[in-house]
Coordinates of N, CA, C and O in Angstrom, one line a residue:
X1 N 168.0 91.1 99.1 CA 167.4 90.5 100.2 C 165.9 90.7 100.1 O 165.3 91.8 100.2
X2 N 165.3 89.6 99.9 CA 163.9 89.7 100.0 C 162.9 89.4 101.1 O 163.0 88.3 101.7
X3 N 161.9 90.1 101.6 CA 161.5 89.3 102.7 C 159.7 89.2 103.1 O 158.9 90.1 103.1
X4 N 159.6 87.7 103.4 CA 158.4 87.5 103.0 C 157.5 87.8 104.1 O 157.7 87.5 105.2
X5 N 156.3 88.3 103.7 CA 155.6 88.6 105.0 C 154.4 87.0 105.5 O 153.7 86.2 104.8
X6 N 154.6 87.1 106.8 CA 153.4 86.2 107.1 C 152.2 86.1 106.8 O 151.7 87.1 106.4
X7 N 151.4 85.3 106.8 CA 149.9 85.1 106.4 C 149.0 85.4 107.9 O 148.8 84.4 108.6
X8 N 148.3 86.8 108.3 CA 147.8 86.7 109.5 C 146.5 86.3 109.0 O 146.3 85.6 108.0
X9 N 145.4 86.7 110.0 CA 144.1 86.2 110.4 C 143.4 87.2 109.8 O 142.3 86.9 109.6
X10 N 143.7 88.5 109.3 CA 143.2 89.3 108.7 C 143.2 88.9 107.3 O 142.0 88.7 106.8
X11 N 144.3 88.6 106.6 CA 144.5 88.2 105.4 C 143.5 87.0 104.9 O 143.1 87.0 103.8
X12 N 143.3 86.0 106.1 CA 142.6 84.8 105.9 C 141.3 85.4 105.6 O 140.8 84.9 104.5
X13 N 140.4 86.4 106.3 CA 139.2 87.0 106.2 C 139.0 87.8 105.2 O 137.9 88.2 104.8
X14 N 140.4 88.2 104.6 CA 139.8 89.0 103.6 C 139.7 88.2 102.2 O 138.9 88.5 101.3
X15 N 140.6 86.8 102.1 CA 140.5 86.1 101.3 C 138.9 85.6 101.2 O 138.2 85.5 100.2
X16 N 138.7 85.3 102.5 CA 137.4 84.8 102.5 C 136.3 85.3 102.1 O 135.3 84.6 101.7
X17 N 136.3 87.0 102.1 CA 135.4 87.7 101.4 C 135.4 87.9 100.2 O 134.4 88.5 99.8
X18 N 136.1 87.7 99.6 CA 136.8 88.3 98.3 C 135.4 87.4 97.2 O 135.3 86.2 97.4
X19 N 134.8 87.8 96.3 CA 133.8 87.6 95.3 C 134.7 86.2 94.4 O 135.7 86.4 93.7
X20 N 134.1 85.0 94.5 CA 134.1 84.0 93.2 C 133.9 84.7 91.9 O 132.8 85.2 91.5
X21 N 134.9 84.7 91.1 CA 135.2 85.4 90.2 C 134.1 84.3 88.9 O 133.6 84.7 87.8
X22 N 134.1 83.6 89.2 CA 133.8 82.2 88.2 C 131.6 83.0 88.7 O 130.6 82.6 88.0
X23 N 131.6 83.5 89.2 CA 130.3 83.6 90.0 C 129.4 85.0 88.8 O 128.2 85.2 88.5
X24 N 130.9 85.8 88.4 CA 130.8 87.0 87.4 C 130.5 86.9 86.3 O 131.2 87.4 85.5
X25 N 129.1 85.9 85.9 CA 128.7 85.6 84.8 C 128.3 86.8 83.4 O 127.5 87.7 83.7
X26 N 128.6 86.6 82.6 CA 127.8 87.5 81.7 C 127.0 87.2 81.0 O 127.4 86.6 80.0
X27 N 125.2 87.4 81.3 CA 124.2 86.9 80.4 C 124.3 87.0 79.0 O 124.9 87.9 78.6
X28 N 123.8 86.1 78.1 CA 123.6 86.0 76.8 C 122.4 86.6 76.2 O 121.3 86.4 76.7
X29 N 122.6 87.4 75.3 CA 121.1 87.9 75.0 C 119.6 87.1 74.7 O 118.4 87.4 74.8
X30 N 120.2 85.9 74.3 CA 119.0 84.9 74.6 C 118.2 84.7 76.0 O 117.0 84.9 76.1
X31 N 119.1 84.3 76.8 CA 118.8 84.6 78.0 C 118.1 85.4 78.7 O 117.0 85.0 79.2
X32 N 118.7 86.7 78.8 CA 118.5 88.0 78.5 C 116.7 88.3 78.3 O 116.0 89.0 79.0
X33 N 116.4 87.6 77.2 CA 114.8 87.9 76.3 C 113.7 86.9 76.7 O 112.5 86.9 76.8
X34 N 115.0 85.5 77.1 CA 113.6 84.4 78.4 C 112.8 85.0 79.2 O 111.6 85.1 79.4
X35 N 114.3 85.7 80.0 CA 113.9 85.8 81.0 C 112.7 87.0 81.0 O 111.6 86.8 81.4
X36 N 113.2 88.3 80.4 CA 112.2 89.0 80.5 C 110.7 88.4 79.5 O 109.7 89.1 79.4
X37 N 110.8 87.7 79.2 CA 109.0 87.2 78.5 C 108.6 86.6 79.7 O 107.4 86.8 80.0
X38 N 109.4 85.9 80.4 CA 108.0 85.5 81.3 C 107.9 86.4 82.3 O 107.6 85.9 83.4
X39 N 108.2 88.0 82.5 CA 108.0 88.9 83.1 C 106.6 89.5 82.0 O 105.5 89.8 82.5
X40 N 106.8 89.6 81.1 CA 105.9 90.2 80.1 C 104.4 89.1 80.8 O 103.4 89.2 81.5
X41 N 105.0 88.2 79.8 CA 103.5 87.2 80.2 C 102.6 87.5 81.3 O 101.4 87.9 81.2
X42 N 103.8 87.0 82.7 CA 103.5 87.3 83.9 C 102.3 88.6 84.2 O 101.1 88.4 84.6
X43 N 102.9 89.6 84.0 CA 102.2 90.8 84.0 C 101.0 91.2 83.1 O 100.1 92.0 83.4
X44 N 101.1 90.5 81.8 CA 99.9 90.5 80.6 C 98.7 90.4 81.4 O 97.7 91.1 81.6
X45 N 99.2 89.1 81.8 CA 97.9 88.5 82.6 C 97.3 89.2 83.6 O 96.1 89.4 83.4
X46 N 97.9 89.7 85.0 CA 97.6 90.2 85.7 C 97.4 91.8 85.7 O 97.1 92.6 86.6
X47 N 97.8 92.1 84.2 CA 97.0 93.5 84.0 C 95.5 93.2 83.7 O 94.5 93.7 84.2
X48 N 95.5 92.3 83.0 CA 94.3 91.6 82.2 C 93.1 91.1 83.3 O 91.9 91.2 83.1
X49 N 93.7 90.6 84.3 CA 92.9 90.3 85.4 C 92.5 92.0 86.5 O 91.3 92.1 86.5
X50 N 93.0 92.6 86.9 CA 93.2 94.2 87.3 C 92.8 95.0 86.8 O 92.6 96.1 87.4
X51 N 92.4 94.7 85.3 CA 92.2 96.2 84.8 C 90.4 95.9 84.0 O 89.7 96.7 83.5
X52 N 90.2 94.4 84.2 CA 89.0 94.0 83.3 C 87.7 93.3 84.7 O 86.5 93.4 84.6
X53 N 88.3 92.7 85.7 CA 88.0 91.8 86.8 C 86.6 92.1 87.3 O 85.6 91.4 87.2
X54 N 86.8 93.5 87.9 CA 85.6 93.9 88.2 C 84.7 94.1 87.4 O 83.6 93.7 87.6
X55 N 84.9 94.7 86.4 CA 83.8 95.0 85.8 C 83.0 93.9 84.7 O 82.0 93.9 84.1
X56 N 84.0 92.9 84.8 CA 83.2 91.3 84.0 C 82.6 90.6 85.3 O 82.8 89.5 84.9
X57 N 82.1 90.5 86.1 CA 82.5 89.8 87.4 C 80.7 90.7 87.4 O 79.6 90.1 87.3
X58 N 81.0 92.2 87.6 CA 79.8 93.1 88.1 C 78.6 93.0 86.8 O 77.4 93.1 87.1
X59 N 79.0 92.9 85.4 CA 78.6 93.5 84.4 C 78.0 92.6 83.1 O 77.4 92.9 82.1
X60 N 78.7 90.9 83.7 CA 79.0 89.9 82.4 C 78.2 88.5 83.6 O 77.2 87.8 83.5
X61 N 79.0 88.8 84.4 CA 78.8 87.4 85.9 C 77.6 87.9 86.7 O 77.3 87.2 87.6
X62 N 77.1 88.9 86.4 CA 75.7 89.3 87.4 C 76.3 89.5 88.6 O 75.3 89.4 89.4
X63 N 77.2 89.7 89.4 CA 77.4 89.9 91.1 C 77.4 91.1 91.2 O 77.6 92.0 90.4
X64 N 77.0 91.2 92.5 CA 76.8 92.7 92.9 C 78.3 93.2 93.2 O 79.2 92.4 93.6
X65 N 78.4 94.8 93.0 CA 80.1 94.9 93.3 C 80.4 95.0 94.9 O 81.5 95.0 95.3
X66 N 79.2 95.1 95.9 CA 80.2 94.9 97.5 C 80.6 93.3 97.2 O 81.7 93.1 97.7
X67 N 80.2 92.4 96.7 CA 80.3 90.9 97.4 C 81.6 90.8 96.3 O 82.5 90.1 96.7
X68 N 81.6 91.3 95.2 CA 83.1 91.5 94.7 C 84.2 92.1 95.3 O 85.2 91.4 95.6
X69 N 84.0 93.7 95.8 CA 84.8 93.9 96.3 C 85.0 93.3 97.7 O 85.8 94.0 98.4
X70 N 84.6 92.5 98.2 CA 84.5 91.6 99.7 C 85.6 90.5 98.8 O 86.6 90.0 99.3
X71 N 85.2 90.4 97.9 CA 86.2 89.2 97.4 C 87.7 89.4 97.0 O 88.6 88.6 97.2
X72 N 87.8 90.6 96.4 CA 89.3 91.2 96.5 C 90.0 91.5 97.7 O 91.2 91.2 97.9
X73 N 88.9 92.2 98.7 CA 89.7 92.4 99.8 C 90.4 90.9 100.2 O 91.6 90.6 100.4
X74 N 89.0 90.0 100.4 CA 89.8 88.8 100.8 C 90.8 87.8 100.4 O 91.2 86.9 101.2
X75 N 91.3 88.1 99.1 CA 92.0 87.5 98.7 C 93.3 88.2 98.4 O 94.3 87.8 97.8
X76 N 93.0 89.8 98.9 CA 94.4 90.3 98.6 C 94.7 90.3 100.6 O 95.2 91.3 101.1
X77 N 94.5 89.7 101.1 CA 94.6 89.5 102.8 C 95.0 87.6 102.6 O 95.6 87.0 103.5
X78 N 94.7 87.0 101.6 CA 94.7 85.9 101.4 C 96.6 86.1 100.6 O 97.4 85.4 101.1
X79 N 96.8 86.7 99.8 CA 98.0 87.4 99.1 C 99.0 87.6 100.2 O 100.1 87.1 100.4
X80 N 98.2 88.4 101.0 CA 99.9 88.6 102.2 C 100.1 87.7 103.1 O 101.1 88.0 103.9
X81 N 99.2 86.4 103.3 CA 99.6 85.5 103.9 C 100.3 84.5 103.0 O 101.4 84.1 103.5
X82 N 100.2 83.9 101.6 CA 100.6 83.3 100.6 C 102.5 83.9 100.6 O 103.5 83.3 100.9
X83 N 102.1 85.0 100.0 CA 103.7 85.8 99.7 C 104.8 85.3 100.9 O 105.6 84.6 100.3
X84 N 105.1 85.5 101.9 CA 106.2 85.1 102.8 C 105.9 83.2 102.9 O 106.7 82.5 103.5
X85 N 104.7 82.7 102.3 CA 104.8 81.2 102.7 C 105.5 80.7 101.5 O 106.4 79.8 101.9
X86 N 105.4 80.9 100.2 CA 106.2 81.0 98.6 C 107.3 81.2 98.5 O 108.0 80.3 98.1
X87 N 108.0 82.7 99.0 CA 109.1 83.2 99.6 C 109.9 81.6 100.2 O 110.9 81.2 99.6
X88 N 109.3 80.8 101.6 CA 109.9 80.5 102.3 C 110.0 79.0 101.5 O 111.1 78.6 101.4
X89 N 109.3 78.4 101.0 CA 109.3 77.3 99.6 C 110.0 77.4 99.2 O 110.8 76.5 99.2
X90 N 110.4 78.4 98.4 CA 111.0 78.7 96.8 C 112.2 79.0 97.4 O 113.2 78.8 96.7
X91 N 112.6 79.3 98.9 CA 113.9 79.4 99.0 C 114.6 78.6 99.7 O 115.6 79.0 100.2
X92 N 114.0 76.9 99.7 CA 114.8 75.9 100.4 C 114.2 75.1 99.7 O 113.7 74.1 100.1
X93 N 114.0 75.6 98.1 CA 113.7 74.3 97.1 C 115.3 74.0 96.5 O 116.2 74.8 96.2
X94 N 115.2 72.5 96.3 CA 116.6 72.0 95.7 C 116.2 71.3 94.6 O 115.2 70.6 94.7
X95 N 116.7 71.3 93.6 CA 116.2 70.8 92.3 C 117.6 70.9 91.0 O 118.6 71.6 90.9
X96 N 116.9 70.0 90.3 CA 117.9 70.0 88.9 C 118.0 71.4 88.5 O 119.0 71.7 87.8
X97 N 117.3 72.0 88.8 CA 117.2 73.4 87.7 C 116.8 74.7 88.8 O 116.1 75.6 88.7
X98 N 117.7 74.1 90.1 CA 117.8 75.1 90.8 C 116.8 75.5 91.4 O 115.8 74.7 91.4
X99 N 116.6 76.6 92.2 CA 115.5 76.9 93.5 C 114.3 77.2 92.5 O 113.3 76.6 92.4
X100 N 114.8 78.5 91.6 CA 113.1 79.3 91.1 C 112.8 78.9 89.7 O 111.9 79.3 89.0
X101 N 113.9 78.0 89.3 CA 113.4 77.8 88.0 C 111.7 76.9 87.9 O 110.9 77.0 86.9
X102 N 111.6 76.0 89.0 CA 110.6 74.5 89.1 C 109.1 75.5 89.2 O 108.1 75.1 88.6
X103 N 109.0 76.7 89.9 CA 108.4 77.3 90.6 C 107.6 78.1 89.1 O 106.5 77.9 88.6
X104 N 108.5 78.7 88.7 CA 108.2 79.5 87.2 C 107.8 78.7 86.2 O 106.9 79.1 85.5
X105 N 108.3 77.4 86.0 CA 107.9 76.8 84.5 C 106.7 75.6 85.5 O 105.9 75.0 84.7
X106 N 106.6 75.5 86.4 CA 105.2 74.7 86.7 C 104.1 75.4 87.2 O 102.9 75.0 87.4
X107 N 105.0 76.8 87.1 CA 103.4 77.3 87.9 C 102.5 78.2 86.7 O 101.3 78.5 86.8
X108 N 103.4 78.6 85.6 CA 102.9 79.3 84.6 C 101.8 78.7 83.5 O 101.0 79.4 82.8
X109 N 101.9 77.6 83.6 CA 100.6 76.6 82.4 C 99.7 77.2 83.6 O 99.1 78.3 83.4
X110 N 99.5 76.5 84.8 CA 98.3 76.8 85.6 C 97.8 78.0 85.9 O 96.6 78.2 86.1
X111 N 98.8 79.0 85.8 CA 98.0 80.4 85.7 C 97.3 81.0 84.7 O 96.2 81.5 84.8
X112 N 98.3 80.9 83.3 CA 96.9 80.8 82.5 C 96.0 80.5 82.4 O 95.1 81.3 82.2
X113 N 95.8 78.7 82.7 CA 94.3 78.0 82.7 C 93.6 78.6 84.0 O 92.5 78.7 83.8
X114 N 93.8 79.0 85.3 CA 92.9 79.5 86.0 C 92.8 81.0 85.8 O 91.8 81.8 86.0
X115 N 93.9 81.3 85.3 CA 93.0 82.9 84.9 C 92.1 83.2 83.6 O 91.4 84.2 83.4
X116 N 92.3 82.0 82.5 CA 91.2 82.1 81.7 C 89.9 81.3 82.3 O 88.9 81.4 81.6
X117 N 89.8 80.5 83.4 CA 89.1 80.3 83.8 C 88.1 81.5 84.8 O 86.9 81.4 85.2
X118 N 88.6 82.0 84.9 CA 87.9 83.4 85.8 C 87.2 84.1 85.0 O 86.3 84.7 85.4
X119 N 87.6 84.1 83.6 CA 87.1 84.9 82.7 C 85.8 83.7 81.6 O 85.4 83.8 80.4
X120 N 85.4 82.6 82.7 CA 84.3 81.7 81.9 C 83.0 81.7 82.7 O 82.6 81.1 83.7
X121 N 82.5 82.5 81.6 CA 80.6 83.2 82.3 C 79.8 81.8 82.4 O 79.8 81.0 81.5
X122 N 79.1 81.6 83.6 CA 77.9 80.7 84.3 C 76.7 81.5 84.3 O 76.1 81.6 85.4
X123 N 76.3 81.9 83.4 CA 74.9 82.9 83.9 C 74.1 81.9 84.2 O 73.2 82.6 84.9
X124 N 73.9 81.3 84.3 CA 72.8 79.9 84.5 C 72.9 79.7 86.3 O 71.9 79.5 86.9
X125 N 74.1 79.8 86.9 CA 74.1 79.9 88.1 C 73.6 80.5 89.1 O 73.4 81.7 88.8
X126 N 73.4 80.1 90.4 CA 72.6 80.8 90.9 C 74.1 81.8 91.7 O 75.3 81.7 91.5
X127 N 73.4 82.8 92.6 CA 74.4 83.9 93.2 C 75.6 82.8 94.5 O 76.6 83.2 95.0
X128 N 75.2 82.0 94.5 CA 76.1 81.5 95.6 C 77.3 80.7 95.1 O 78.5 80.8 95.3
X129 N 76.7 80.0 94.5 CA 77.2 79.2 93.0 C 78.5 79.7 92.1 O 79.5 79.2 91.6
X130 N 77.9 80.9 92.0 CA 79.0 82.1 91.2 C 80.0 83.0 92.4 O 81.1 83.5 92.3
X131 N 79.2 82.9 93.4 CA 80.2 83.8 94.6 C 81.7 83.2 94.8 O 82.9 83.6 94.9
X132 N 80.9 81.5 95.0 CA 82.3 80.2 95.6 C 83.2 80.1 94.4 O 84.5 80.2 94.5
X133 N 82.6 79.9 93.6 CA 83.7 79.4 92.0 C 84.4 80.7 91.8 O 85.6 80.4 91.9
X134 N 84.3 82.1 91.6 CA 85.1 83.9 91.5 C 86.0 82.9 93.2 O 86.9 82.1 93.1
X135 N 85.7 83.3 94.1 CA 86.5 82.6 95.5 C 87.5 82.1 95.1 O 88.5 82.8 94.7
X136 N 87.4 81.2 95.1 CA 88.3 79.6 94.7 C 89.3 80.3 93.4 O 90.5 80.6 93.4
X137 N 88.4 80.4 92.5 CA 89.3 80.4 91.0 C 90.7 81.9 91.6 O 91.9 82.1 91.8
X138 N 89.6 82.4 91.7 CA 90.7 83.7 92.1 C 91.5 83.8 93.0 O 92.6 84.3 92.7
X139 N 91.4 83.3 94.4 CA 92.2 83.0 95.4 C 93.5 81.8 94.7 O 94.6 81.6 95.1
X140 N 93.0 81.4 93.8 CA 94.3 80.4 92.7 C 95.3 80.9 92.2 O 96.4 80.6 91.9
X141 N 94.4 82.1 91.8 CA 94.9 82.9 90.9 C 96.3 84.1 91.6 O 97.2 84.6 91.1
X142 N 95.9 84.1 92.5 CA 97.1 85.3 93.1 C 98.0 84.3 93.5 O 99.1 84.4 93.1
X143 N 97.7 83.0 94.4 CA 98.9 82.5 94.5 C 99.3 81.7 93.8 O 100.3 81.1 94.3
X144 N 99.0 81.4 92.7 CA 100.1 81.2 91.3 C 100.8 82.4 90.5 O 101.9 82.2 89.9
X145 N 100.2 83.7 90.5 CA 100.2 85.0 90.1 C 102.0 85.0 91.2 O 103.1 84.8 90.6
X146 N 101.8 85.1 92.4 CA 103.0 84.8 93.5 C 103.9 84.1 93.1 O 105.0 84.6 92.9
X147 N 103.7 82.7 93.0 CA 104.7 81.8 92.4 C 105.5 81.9 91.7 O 106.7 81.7 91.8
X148 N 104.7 82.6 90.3 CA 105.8 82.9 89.4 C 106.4 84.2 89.6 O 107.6 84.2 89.3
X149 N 105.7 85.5 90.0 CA 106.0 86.7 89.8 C 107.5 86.7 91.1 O 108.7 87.2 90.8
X150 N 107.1 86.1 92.5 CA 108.2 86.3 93.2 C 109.3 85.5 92.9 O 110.3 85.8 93.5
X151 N 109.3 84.2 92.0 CA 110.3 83.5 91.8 C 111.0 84.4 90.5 O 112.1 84.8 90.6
X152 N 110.4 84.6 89.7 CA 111.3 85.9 88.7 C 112.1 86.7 89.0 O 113.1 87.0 88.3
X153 N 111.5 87.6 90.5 CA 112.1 88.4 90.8 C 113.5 87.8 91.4 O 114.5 88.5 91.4
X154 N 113.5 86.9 91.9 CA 114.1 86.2 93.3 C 115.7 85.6 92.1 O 116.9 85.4 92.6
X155 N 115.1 85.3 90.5 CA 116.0 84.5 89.7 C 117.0 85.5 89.5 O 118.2 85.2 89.5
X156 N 116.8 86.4 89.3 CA 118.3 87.8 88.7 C 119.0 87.4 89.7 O 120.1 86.9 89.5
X157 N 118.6 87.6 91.2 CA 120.3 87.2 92.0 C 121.2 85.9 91.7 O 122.4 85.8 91.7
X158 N 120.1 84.9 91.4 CA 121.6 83.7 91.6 C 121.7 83.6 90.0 O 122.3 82.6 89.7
X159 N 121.4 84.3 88.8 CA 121.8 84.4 87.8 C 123.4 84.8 87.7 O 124.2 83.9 87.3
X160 N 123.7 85.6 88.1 CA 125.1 86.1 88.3 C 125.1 87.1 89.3 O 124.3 87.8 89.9
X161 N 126.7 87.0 89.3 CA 127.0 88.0 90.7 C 127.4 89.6 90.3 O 127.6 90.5 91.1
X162 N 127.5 89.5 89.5 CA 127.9 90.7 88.7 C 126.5 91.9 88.8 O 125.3 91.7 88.4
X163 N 127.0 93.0 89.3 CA 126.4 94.1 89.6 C 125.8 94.8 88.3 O 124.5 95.0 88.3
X164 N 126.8 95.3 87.2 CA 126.3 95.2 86.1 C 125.4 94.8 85.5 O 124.5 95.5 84.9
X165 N 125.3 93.1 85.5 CA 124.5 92.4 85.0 C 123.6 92.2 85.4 O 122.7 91.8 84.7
X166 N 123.5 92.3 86.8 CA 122.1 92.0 87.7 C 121.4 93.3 87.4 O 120.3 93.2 88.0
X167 N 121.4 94.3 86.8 CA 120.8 95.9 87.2 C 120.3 95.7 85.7 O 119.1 95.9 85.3
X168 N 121.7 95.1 84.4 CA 120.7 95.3 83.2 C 119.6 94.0 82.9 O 118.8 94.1 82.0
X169 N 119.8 92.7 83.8 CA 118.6 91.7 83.8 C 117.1 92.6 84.8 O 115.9 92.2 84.6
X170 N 117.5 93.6 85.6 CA 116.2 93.8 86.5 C 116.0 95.5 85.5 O 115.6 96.3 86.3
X171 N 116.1 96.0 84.2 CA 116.2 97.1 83.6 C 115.4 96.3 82.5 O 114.2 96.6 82.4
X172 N 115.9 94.8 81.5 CA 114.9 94.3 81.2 C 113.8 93.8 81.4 O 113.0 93.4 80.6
X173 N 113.8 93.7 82.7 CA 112.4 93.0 83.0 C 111.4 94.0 83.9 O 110.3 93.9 84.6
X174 N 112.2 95.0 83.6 CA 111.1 96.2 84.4 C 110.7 96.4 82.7 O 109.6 96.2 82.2
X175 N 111.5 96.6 82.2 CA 110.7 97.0 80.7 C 109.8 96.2 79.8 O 109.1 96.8 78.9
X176 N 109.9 94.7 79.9 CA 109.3 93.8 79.5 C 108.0 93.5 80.4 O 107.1 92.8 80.1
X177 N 108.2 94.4 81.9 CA 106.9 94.3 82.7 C 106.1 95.3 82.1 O 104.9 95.0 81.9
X178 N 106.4 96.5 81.9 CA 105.8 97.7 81.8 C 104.9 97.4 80.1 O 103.9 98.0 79.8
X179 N 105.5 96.3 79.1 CA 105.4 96.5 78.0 C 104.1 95.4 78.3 O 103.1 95.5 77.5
X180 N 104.0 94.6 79.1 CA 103.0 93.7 79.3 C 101.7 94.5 80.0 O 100.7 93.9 80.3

């Protein structure tokens, strides 16, 4: 005698939570080495800009360093309004190639060219001339710096659902940041 139990409303809920197995992807190590280079790149740059900025700007560009540092502050105040506006873009973008892929491969040519552009001396300029252009160029520069850096971060979740794999894609790209 066999006997079959009913299907309650609990059972319905728990099916419903239950993880898409198809969802438990396992990265390829190709994959794997994309993704972390444009963490490397990402960060090359923005060490490159962080660790050289001021003192080409104070030392190469003639500006005095308060009207520099007036310029960081304002563009890292310019940064925390940018970050949740990117954020909220990049996460109700629909595209061939998914939400953060469009964000990372269009915004990364232009970060280069405006961050080697930050780094192109006008000594011939006069001080106002050179204040607006560091402004502008740099204010470009973080929120493309944004673009890609928070869409990289943002790509390991819908990569796969797999716990494992999500910890060793954010293990390479902490190390592929650090190495940049």
């Amino acid at each position: 005698m066999s006997f079959k139990r009913e299907s309650t409303a609990s059972d319905t809920m728990r099916d419903q939570l239950q993880p898409d197995k198809a969802l438990y992807v396992k990265i390829p190590f190709s994959k794997k080495l994309a993704f972390s280079g444009i963490e490397f790149g990402n960060q090359f740059s923005w060490t490159l800009v962080s660790a050289f900025l001021m003192v080409y700007l104070t030392d190469i560009f003639l500006i005095p360093a308060g009207k520099v540092a007036t310029m960081f502050l304002v563009c890292r105040l310019w940064d925390a309004i940018n970050d949740p506006i990117v954020g909220m873009l990049s996460d109700r973008t629909r595209s061939r190639w998914g939400r953060y892929r469009p964000w990372i491969m269009f915004c990364s040519l232009p970060l280069f060219a405006f961050t080697s552009l930050l780094f192109w001396p006008h000594p011939e300029w006069d001080l106002s001339a050179k204040l607006l252009y560091v402004y502008i160029v740099y204010a470009v520069v973080v929120l493309l710096y944004t673009c890609v850096g928070l869409n990289c971060g943002s790509l390991t979740c819908v990569m796969t659902q797999d716990p494992a794999e999500r910890g060793i894609l954010a293990s390479w790209r902490k190390i592929f940041e650090f190495l940049g």
